[in-house]
CSV table of C-alpha atoms (C1' of nucleotides) in Angstrom, one decimal:
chain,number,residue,atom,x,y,z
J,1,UNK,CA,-14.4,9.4,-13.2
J,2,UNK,CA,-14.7,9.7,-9.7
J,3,UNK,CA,-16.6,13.7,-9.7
J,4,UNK,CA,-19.8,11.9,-9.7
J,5,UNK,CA,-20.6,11.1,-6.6
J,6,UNK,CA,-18.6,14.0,-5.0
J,7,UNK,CA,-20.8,14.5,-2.1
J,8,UNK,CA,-19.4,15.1,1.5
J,9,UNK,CA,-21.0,12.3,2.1
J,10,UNK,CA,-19.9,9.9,-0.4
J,11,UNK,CA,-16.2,11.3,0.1
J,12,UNK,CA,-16.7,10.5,4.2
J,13,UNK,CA,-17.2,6.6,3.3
J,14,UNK,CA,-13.9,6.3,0.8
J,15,UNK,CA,-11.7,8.4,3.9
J,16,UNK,CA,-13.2,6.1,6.0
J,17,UNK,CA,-12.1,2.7,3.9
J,18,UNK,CA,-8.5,4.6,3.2
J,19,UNK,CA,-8.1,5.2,7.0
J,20,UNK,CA,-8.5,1.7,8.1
J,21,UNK,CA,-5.4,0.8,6.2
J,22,UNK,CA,-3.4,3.9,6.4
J,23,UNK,CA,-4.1,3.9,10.3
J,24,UNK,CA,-1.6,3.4,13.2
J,25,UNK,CA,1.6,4.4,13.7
J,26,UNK,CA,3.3,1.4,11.5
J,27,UNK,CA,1.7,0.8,8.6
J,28,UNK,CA,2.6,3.4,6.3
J,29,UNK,CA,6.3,3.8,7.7
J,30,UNK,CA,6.2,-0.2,6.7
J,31,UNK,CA,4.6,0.4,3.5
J,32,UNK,CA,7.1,3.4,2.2
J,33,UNK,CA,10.2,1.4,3.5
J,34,UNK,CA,9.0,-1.7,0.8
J,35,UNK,CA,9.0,1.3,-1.8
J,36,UNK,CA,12.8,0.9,-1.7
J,37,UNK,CA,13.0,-2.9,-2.3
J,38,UNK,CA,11.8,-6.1,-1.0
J,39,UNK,CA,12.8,-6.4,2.3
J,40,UNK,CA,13.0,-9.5,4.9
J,41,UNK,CA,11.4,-9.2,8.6
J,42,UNK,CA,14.7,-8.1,10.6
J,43,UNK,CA,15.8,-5.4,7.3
J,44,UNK,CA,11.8,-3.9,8.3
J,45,UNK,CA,12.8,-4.1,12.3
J,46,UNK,CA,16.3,-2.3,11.9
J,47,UNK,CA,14.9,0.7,9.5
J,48,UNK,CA,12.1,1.2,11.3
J,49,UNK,CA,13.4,1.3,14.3
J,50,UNK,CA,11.5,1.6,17.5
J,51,UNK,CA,9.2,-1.1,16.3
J,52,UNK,CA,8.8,-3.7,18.2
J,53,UNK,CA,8.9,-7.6,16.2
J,54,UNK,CA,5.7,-7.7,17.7
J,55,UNK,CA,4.1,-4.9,16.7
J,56,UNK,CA,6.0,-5.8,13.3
J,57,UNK,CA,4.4,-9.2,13.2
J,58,UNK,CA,1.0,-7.8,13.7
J,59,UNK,CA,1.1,-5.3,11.4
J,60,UNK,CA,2.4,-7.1,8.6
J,61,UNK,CA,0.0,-9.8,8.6
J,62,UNK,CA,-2.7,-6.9,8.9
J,63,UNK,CA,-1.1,-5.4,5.5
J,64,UNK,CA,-1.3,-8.9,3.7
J,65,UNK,CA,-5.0,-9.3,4.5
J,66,UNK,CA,-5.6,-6.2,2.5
J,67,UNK,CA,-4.0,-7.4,-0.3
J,68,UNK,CA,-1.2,-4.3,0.6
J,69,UNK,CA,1.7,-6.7,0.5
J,70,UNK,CA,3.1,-10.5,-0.1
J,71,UNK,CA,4.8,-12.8,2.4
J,72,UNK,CA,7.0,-14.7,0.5
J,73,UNK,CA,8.9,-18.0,2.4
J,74,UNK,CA,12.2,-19.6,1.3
J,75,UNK,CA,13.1,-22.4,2.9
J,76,UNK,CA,16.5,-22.2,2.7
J,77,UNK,CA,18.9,-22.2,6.1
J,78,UNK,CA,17.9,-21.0,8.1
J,79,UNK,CA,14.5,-19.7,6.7
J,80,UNK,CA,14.3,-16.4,5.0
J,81,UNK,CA,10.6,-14.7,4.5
J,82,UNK,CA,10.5,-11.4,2.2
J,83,UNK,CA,8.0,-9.1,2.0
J,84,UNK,CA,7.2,-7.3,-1.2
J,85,UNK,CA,4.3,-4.7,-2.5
J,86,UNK,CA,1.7,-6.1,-4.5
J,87,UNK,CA,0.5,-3.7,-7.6
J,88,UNK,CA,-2.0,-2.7,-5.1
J,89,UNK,CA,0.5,-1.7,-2.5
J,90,UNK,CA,3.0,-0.2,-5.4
J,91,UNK,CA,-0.7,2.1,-5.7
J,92,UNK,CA,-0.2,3.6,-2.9
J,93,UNK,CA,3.4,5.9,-4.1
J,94,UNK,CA,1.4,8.7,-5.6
J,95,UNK,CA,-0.7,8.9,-2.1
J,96,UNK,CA,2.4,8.7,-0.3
J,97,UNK,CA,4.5,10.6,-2.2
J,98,UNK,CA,1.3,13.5,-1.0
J,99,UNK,CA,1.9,12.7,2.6
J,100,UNK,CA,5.7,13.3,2.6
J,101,UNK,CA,5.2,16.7,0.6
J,102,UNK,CA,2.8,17.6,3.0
J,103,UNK,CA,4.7,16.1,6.1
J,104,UNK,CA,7.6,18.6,5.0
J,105,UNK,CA,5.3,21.7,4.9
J,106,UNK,CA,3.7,20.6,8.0
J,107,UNK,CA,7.3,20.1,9.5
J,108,UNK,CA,8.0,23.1,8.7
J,109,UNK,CA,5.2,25.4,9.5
J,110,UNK,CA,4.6,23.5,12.9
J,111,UNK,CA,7.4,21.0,14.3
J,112,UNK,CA,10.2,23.1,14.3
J,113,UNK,CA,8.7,26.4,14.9
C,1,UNK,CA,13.9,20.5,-3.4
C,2,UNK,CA,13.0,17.5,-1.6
C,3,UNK,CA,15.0,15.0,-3.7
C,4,UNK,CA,18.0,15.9,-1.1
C,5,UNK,CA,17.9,13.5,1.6
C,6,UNK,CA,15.3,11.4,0.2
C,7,UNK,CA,16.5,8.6,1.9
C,8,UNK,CA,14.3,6.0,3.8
C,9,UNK,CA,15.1,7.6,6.9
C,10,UNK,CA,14.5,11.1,6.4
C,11,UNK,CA,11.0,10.0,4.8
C,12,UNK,CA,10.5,8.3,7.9
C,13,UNK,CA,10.9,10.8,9.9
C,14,UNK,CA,8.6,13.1,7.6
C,15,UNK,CA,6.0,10.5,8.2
C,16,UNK,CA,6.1,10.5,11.2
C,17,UNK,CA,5.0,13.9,11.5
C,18,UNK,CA,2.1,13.7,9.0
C,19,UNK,CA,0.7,11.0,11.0
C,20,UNK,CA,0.5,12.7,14.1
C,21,UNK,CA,-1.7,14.9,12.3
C,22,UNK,CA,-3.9,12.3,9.9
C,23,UNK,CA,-4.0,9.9,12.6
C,24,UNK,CA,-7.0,8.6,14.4
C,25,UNK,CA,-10.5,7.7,13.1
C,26,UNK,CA,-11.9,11.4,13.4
C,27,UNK,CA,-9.2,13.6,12.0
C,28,UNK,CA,-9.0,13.5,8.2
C,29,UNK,CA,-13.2,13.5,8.1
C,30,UNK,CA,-13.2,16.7,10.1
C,31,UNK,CA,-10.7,18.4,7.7
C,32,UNK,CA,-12.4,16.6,4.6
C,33,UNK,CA,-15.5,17.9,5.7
C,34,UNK,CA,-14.6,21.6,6.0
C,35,UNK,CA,-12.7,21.7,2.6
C,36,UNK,CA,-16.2,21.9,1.7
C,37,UNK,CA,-16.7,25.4,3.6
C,38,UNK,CA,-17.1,26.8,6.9
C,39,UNK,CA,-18.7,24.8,9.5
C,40,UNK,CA,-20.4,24.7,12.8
C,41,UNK,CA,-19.7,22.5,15.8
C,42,UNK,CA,-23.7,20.7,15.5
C,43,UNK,CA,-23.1,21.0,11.5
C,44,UNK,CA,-20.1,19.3,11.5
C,45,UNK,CA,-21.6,16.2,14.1
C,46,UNK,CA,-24.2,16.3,11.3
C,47,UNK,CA,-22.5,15.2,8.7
C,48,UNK,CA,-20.3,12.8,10.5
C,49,UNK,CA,-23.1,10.9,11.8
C,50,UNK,CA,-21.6,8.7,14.7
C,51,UNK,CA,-18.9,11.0,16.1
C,52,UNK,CA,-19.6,11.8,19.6
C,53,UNK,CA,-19.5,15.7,20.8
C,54,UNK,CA,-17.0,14.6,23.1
C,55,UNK,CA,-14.3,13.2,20.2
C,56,UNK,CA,-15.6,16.1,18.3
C,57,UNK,CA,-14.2,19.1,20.7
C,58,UNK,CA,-11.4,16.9,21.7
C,59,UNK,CA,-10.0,16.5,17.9
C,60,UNK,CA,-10.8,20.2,16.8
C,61,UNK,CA,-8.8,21.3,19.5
C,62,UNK,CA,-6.0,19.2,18.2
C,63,UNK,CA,-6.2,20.7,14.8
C,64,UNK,CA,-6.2,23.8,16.1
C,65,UNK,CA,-3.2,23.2,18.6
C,66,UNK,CA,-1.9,22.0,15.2
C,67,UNK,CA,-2.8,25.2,13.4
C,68,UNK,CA,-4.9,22.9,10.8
C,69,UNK,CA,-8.0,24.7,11.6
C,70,UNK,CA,-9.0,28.1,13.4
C,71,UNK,CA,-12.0,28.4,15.6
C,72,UNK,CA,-14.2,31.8,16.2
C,73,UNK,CA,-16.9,32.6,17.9
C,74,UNK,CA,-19.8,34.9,17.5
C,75,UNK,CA,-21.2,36.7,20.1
C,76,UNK,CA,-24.6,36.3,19.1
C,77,UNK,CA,-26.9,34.7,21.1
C,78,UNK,CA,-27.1,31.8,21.4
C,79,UNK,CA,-23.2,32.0,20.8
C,80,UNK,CA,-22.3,30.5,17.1
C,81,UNK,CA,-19.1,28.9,17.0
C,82,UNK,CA,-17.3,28.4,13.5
C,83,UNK,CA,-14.3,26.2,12.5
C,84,UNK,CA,-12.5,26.6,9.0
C,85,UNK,CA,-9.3,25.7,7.6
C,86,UNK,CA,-6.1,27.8,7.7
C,87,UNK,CA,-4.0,28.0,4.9
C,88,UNK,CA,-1.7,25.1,6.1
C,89,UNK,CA,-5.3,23.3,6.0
C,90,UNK,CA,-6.0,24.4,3.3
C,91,UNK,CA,-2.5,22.6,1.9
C,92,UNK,CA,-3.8,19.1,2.6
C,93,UNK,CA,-5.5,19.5,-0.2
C,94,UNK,CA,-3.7,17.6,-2.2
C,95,UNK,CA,-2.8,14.8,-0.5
C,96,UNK,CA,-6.6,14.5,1.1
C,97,UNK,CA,-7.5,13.9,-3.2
C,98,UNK,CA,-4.8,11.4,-3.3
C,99,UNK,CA,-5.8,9.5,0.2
C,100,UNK,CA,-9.2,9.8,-1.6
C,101,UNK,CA,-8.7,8.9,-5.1
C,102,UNK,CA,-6.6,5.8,-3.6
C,103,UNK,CA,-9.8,4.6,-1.2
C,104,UNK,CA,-11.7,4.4,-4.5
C,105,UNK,CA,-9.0,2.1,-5.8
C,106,UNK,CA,-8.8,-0.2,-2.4
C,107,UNK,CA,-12.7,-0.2,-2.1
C,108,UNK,CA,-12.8,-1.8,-5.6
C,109,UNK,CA,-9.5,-4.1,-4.9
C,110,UNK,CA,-10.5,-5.2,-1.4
C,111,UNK,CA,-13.6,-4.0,0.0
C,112,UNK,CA,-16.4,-4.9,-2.0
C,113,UNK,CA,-14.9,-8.3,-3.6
D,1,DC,C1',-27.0,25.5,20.6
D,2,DC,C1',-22.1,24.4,21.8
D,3,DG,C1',-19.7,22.4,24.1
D,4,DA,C1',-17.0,20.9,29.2
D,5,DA,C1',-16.4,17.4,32.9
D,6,DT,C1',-16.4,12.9,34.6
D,7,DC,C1',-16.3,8.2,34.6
D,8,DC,C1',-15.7,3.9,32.5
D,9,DT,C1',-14.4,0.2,29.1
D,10,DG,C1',-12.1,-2.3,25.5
D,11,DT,C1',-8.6,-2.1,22.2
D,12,DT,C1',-3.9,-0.8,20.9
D,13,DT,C1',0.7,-0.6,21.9
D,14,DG,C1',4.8,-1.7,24.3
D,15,DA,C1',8.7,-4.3,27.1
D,16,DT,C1',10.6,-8.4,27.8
D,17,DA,C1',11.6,-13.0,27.3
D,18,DC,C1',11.5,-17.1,24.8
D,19,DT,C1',11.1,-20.7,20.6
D,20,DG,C1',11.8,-23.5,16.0
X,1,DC,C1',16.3,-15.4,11.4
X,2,DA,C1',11.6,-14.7,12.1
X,3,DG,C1',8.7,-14.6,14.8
X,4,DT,C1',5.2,-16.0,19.6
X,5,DA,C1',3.8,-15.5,24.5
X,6,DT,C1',2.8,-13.0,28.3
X,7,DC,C1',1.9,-9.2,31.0
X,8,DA,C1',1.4,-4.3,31.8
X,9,DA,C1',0.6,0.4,30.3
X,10,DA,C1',-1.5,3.8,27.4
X,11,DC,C1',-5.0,5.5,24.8
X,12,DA,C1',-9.2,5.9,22.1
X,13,DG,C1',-13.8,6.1,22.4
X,14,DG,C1',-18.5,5.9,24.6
X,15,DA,C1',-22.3,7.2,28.0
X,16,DT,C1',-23.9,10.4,30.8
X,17,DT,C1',-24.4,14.6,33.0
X,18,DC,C1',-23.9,19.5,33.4
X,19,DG,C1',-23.4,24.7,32.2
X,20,DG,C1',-23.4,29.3,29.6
DNA sequence: CCGAATCCTGTTTGATACTG
DNA sequence: CAGTATCAAACAGGATTCGG
């Protein structure tokens, strides 16, 4: 499926498309803290919690263009907003769930010692 | 074995630690492109075509600080310089296929429509 | 050939305060 | 609650020049 096509070069393009979504310090810590549920705008600010609302703002609005997540807006009182994954986003576990295995080895070959 | 504390925060905090390493624009290409053997400084600005030498010494270094990669030179002359990937590169592996296999599935999502 | 050193710029990020 | 506005700081990245 994707072994044709393997080149260095070929692989160089897709890291690059991957990185542009995966980049800064935000948007995956926002992305794995929907894993665990649809989540409104302050529920984001206190896990996460040196964000500032925003950098929050910002970054959320980047993760809707790419189709990463939904913005959802209930007008109730006062007005709640929820963010959820879209399939697309709920893609992104199995990469994810990589980084954190890896994060732990890196943690602790590197970080601690 | 890492289903204990698999909370939100504690994957936070692993996250945060993979991203020092994956982050930036440069990074993961360097280390993608040296899965795919041993490399030299000008091979390496080669095949990453608009990285300047500068970002290139300045982000080996960091993957070397980071023990990602090791660096050795030849004393031939002129000197040879080569970079390849420790074993705790070596270990992104995995999670590089998934970041990869992933930007195949957001190019054809996002990207190109 | 493999970089180091310097200088410079624009973007990213952050702190703080404020609004509907 | 869910953001926006503003201003300042930090950093990434580029251009150029230089050296072993």
């Amino acid at each position: 499926m994707n072994q044709k096509q393997a080149t260095c070069q070929h692989k160089l393009m897709v890291t690059r498309d991957a990185l542009e979504v995966i980049q800064g310090k935000w948007r995956l810590p926002i992305v794995l803290s929907l894993t665990f549920g649809d989540k409104r705008f302050g529920e984001i600010q206190r896990e996460i919690v040196d964000i500032s609302p925003k950098m929050l703002s910002q970054e959320l609005k980047a993760l809707e263009v790419n189709k990463i997540i939904t913005r959802t807006v209930y007008d109730s009182m006062p007005v709640t907003v929820e963010y959820s994954l879209t399939p697309l986003g709920k893609s992104m576990r199995k990469m994810l769930d990589e980084i954190l295995d890896w994060g732990v080895v890196f943690r602790k070959e590197v970080v601690v010692k």
